[in-house]
Short mmCIF file of C-alpha atoms and ligand atoms in Angstrom, two decimals:
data_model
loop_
_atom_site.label_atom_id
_atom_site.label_comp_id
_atom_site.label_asym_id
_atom_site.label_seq_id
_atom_site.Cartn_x
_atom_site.Cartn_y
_atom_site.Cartn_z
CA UNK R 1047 35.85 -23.85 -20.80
CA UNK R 1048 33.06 -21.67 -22.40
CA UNK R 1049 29.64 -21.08 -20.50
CA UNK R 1050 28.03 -23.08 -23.18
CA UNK R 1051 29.95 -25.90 -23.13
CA UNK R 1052 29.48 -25.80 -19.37
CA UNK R 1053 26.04 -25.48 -19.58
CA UNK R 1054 25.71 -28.79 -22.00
CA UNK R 1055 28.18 -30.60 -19.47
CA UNK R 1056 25.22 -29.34 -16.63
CA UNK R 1057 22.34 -30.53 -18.64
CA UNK R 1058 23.50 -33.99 -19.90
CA UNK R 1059 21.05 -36.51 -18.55
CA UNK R 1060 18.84 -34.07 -17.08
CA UNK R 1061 15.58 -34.66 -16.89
CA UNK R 1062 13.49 -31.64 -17.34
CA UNK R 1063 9.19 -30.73 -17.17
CA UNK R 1064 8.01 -27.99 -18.68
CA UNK R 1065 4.66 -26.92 -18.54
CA UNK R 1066 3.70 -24.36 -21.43
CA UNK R 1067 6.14 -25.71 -23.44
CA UNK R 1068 4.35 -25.84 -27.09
CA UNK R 1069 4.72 -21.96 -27.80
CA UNK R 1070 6.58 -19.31 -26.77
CA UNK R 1071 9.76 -18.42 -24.48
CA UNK R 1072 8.59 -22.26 -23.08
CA UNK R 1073 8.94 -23.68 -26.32
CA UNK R 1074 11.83 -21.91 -27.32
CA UNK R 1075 14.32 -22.66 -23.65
CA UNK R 1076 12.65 -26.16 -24.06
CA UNK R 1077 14.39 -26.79 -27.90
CA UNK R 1078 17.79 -25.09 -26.01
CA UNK R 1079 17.81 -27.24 -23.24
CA UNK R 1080 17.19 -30.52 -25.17
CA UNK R 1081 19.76 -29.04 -27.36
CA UNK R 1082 22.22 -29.10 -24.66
CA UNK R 1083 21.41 -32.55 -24.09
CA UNK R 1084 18.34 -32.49 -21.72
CA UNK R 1085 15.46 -35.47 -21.86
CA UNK R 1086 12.65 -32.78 -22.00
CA UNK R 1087 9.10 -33.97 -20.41
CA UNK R 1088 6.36 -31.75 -22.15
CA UNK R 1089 3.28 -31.04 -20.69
CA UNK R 1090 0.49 -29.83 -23.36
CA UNK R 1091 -3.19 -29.43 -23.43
CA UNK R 1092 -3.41 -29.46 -27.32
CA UNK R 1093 -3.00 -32.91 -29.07
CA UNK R 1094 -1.51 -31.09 -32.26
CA UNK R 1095 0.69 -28.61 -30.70
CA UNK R 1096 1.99 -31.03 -28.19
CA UNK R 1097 2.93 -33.46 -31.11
CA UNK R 1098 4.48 -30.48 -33.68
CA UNK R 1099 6.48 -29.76 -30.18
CA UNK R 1100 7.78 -32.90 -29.42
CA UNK R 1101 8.87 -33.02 -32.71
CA UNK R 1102 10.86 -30.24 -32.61
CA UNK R 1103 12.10 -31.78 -29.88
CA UNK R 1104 13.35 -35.02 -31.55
CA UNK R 1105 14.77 -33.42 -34.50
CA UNK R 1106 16.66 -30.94 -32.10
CA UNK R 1107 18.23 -33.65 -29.84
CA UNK R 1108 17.10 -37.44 -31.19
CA UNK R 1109 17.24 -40.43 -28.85
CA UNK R 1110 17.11 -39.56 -25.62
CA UNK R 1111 13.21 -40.38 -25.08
CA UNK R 1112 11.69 -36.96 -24.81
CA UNK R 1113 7.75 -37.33 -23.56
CA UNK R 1114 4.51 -35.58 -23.50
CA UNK R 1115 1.72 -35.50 -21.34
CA UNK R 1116 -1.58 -33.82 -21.76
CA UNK R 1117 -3.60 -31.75 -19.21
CA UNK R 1118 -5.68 -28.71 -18.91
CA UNK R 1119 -3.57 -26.92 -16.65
CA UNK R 1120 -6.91 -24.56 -15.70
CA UNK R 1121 -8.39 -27.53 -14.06
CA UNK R 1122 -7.46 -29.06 -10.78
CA UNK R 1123 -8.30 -32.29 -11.65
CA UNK R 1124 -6.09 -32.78 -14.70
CA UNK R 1125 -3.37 -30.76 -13.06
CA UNK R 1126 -3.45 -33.56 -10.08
CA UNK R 1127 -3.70 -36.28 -12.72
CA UNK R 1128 -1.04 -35.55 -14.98
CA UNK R 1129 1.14 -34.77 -11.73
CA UNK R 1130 0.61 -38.48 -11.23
CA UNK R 1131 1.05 -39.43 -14.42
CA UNK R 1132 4.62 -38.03 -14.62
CA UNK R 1133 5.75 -39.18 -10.73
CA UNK R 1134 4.81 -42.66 -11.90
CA UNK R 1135 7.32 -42.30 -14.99
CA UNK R 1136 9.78 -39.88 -13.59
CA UNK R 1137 12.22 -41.54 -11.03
CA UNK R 1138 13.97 -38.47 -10.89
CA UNK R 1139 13.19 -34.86 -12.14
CA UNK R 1140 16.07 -32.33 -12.16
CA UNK R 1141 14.30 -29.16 -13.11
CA UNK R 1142 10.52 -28.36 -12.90
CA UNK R 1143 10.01 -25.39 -15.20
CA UNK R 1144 6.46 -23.79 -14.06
CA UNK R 1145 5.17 -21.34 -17.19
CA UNK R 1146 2.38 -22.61 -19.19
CA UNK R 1147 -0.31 -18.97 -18.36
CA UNK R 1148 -3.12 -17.09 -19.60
CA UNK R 1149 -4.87 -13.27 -19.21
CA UNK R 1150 -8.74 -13.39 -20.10
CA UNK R 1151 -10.42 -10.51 -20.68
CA UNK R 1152 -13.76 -11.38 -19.13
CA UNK R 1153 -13.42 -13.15 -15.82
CA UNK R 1154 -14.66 -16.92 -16.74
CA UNK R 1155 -14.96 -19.68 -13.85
CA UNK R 1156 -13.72 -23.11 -14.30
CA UNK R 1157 -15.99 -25.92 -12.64
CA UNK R 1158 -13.76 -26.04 -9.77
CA UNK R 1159 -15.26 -22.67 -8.89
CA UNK R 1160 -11.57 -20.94 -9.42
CA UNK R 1161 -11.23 -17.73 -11.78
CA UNK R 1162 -9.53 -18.76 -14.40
CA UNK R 1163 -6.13 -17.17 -14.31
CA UNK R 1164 -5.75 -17.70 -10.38
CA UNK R 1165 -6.59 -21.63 -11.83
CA UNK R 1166 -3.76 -21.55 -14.64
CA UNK R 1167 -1.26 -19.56 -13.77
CA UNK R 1168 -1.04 -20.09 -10.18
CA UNK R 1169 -2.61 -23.16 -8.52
CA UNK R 1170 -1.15 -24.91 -11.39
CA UNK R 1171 1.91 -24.47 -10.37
CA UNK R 1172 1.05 -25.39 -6.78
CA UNK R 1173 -0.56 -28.71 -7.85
CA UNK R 1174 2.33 -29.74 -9.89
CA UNK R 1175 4.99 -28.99 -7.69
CA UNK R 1176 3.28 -30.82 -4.72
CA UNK R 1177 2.62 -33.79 -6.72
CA UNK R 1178 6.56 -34.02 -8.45
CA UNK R 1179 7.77 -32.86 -4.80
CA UNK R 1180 9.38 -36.06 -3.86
CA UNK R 1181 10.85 -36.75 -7.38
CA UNK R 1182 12.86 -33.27 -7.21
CA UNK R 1183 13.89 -34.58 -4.51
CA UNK R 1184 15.06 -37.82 -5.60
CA UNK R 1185 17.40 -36.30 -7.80
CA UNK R 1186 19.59 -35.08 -4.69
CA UNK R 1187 20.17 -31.46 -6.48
CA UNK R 1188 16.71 -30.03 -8.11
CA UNK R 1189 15.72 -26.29 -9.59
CA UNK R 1190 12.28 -25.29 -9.57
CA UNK R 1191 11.35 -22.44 -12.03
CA UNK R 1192 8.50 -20.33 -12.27
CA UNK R 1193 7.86 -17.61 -14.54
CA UNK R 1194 6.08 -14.78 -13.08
CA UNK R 1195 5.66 -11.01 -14.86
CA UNK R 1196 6.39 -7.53 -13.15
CA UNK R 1197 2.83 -6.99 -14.03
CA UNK R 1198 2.47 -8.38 -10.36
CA UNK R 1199 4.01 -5.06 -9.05
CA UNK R 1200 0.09 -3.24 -9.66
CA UNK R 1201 -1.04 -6.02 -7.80
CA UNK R 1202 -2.46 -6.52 -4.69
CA UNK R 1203 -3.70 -9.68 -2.77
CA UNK R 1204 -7.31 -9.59 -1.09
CA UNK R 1205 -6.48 -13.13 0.65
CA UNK R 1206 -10.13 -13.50 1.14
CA UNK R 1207 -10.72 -12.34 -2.39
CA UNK R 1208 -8.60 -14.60 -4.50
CA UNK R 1209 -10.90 -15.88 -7.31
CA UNK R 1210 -11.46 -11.63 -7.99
CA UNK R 1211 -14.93 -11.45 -7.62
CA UNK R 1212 -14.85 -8.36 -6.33
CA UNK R 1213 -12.43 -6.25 -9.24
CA UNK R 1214 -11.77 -8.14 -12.06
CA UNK R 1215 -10.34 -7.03 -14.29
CA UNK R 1216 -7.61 -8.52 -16.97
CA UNK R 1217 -4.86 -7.03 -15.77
CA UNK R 1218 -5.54 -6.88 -11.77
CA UNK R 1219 -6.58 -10.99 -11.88
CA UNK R 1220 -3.36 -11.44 -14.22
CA UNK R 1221 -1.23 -8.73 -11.56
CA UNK R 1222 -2.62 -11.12 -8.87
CA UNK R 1223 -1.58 -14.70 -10.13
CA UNK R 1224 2.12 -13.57 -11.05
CA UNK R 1225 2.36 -11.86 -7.39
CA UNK R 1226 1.38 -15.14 -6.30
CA UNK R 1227 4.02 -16.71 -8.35
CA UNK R 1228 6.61 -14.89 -6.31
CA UNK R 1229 5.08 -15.04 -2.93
CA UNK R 1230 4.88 -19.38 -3.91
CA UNK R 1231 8.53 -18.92 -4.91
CA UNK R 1232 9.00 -17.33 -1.64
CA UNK R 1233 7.47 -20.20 0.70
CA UNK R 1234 8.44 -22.89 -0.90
CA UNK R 1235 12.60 -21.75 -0.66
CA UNK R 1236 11.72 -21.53 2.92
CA UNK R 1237 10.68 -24.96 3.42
CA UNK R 1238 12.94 -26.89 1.17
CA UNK R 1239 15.94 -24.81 2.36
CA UNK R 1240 18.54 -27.05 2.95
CA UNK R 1241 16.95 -30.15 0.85
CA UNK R 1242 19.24 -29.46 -2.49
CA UNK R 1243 16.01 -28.42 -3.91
CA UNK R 1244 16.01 -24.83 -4.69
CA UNK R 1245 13.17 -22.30 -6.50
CA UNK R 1246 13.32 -19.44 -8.41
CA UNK R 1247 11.11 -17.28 -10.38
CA UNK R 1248 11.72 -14.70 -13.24
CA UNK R 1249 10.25 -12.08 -15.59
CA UNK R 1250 11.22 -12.83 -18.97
CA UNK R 1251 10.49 -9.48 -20.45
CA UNK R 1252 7.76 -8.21 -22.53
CA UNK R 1253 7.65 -10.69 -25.06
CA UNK R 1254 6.17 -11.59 -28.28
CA UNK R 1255 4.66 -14.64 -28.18
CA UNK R 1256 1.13 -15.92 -28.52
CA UNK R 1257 -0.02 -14.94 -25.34
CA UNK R 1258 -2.52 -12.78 -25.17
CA UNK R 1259 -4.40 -14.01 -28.38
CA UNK R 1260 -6.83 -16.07 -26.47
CA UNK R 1261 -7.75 -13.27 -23.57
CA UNK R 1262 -10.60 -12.05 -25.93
CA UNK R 1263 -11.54 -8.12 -25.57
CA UNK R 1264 -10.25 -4.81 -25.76
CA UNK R 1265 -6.72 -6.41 -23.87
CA UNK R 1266 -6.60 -9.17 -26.70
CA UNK R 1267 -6.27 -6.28 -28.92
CA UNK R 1268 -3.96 -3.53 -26.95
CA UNK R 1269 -1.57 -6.65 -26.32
CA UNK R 1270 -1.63 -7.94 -30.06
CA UNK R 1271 -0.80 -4.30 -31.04
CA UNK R 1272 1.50 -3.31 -28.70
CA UNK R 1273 3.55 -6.75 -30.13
CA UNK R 1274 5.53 -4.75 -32.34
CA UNK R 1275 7.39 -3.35 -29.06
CA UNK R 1276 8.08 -6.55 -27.83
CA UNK R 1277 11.10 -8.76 -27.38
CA UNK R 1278 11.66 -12.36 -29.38
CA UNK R 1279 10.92 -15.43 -27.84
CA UNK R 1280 14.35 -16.60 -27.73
CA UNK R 1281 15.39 -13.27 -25.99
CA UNK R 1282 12.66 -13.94 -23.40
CA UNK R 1283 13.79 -17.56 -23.17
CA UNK R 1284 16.96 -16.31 -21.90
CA UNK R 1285 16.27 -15.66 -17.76
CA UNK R 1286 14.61 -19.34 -18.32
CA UNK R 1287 17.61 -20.69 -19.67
CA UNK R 1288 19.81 -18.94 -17.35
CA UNK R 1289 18.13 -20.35 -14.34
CA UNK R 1290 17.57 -23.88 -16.10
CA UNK R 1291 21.68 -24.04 -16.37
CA UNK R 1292 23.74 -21.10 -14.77
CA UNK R 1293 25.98 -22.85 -11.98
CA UNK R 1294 26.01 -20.12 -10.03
CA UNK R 1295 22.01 -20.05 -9.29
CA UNK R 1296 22.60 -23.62 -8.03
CA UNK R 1297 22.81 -21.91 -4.80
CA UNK R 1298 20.14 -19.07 -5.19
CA UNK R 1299 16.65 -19.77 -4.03
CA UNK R 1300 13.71 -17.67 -2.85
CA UNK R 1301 14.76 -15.06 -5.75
CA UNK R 1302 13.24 -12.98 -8.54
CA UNK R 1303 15.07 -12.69 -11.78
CA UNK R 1304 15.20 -10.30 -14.95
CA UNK R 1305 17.38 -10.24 -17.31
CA UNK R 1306 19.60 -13.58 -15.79
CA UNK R 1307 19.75 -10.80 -12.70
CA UNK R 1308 18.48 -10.86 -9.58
CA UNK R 1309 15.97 -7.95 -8.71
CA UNK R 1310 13.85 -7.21 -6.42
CA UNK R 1311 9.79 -8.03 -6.47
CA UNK R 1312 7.52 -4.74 -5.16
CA UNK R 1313 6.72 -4.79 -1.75
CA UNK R 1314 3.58 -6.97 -1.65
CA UNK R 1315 6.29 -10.13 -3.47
CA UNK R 1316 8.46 -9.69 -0.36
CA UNK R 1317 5.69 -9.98 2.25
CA UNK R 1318 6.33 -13.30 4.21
CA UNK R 1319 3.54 -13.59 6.04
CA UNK R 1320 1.32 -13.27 2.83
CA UNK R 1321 2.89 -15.83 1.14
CA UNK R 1322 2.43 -18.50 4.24
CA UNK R 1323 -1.43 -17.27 4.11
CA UNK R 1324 -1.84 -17.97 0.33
CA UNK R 1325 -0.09 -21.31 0.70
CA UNK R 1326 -2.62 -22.04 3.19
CA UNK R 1327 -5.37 -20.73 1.23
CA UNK R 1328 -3.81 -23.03 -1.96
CA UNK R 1329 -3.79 -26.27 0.14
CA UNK R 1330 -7.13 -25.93 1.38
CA UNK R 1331 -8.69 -24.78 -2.22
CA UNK R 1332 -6.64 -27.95 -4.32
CA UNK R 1333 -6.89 -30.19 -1.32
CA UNK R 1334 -3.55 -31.25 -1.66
CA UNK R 1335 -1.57 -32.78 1.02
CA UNK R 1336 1.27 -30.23 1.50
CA UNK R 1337 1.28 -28.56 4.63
N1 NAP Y 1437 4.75 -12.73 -23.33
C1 NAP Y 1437 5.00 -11.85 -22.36
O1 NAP Y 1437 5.20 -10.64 -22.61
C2 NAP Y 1437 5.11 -12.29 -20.93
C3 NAP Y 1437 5.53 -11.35 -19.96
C4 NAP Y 1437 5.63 -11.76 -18.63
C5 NAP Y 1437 5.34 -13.06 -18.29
N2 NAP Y 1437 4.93 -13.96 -19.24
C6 NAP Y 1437 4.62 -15.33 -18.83
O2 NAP Y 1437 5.40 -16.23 -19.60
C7 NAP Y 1437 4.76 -17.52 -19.60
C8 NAP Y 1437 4.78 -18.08 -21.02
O3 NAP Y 1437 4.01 -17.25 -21.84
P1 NAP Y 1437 4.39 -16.92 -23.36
O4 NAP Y 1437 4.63 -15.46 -23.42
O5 NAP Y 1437 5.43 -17.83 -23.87
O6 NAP Y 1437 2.95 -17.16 -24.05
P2 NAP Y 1437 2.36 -18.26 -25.04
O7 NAP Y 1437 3.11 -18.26 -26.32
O8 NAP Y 1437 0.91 -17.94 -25.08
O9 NAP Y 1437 2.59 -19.63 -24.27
C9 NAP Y 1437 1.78 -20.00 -23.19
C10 NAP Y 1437 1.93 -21.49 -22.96
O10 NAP Y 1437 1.07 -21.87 -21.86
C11 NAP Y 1437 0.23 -22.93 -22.30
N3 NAP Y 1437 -1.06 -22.89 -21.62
C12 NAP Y 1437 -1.89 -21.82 -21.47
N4 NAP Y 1437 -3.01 -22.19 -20.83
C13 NAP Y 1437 -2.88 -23.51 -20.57
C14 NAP Y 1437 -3.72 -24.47 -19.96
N5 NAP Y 1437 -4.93 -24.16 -19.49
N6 NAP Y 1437 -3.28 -25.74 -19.85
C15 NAP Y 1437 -2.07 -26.10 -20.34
N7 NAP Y 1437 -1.23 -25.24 -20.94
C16 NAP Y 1437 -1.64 -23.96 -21.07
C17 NAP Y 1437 0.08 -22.71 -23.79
O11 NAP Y 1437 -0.39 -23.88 -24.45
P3 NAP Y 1437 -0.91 -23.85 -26.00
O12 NAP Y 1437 0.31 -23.97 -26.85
O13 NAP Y 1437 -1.82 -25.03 -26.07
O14 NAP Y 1437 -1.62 -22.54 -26.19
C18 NAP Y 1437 1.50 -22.33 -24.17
O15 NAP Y 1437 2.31 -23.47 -24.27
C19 NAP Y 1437 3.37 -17.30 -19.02
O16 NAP Y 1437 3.34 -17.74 -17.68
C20 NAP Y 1437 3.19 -15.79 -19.07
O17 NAP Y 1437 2.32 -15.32 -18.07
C21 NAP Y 1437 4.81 -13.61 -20.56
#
């Protein structure tokens, strides 16, 4: 039997949420997986581009009752709404893919008081995952995904500093919330080892997509010009994919990915006792009930 047909064997009936799933390498693993016979659960923030999405989605795999949800993911309380939302619907989730993010050029503040990347790209993912916890588990064997960049290796944590209002700059806030994708990734394999839920994270590559075109500034620029170096979305979908259906990662968790290979994060992404202080940090900031 070919990987492929394996992989459509693995990901019949699965149910599957994907955040930042209307552009990009989300979009793009989100069309494979449904292809390979996945019930795909989008969540959007934009009424048009979660619609064109979902239709993609039914003309790709028809029938199966795809859905779409809508929620500014840079804003705590739709994050914990639409995290209801879904648990309410979703008996059982299968795979939580984590990768709707953002870089901003100036650093903006949402009314939560959070800078805005921290807000998107990390505590996103926290809020989500807390609140679809128990239906990952209800599925008896669950993968958690979250994409992350190696732009977290510049990157260093001030733990008492996490909104950056002390250095922002693109790049360092953007550094930050990816490291903090791997040290989540880290704490969270430790305390569901053992529960047949496992989590994973992954640099897809330098990739392009759209991101970047809404950071503003002299980055919105660089990035937008520095495009024509970049990988296609459906080779930076791949690592996604790969973790989404590769048997073998069934039994992986707690690990970084590039390329469908395991690396290694830098230093600061292997640094257990930072990544128990920033889960702390993200349960008091979102309030959630996840200690
Ligand atoms: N491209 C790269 O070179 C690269 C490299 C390393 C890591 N990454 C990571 O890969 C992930 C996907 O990015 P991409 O490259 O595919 O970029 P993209 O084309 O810009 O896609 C980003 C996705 O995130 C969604 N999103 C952004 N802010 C959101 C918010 N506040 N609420 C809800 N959804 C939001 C976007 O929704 P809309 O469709 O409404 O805009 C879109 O679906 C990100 O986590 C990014 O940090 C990308």
């Amino acid at each position: 039997m070919s990987h492929c047909e394996l992989s459509e064997i693995i990901m019949q009936g699965k149910t599957i949420v994907v955040t930042g799933g209307t552009s990009g390498i989300g979009e793009v693993a989100a069309l494979a997986l449904a292809g390979m016979g996945a019930r795909i659960v989008l969540v959007a923030r934009n009424k048009g581009r979660g619609e064109a999405t979902l239709a993609r989605l039914e003309q790709q795999a028809p029938g199966v009752g795809h859905r779409l949800h809508y929620a500014d993911l840079a804003q705590l309380a739709e994050m914990k709404r639409v995290a209801v939302e879904i648990a309410a619907a979703e008996p059982r989730i299968d795979i939580l893919i984590n990768n709707a993010g953002a870089m901003f050029a100036n650093r903006e503040v949402t009314k939560d008081g959070f800078e805005k990347t921290f807000a998107t790209d990390h505590l996103s993912y926290f809020v989500l995952t807390a609140g679809l916890r128990e239906r990952l588990l209800a599925a008896g064997s669950a993968r958690i995904i979250n994409t992350s960049s190696h732009a977290h290796k510049t990157a260093q944590f001030d733990i008492n500093d996490l909104q950056s209002t002390k250095n922002y700059t693109s790049f360092l806030a953007y550094g930050r919330a990816k490291l903090a994708n791997i040290l989540f990734t880290r704490e969270l394999a430790r305390r569901t080892a053992g529960t047949g839920v496992t989590v994973n994270c992954l640099h897809p590559g330098f990739v392009a997509t759209r991101f970047g075109d809404e950071a503003g500034g002299l980055i919105g620029h660089v990035i937008g010009l520095a495009k024509v170096l970049a990988i296609s979305p459906e080779e930076g979908a791949k690592t996604l994919i790969y973790l989404a259906t590769a048997p073998e990662v069934a039994t992986k968790s707690g690990e970084y990915f590039y390329k469908s290979r395991r690396t290694a994060p830098a230093r600061a992404g292997r640094d257990d006792a930072m990544a128990r202080a920033l889960w702390e940090k993200s349960v008091a900031l979102t309030g959630v009930d996840w200690v």
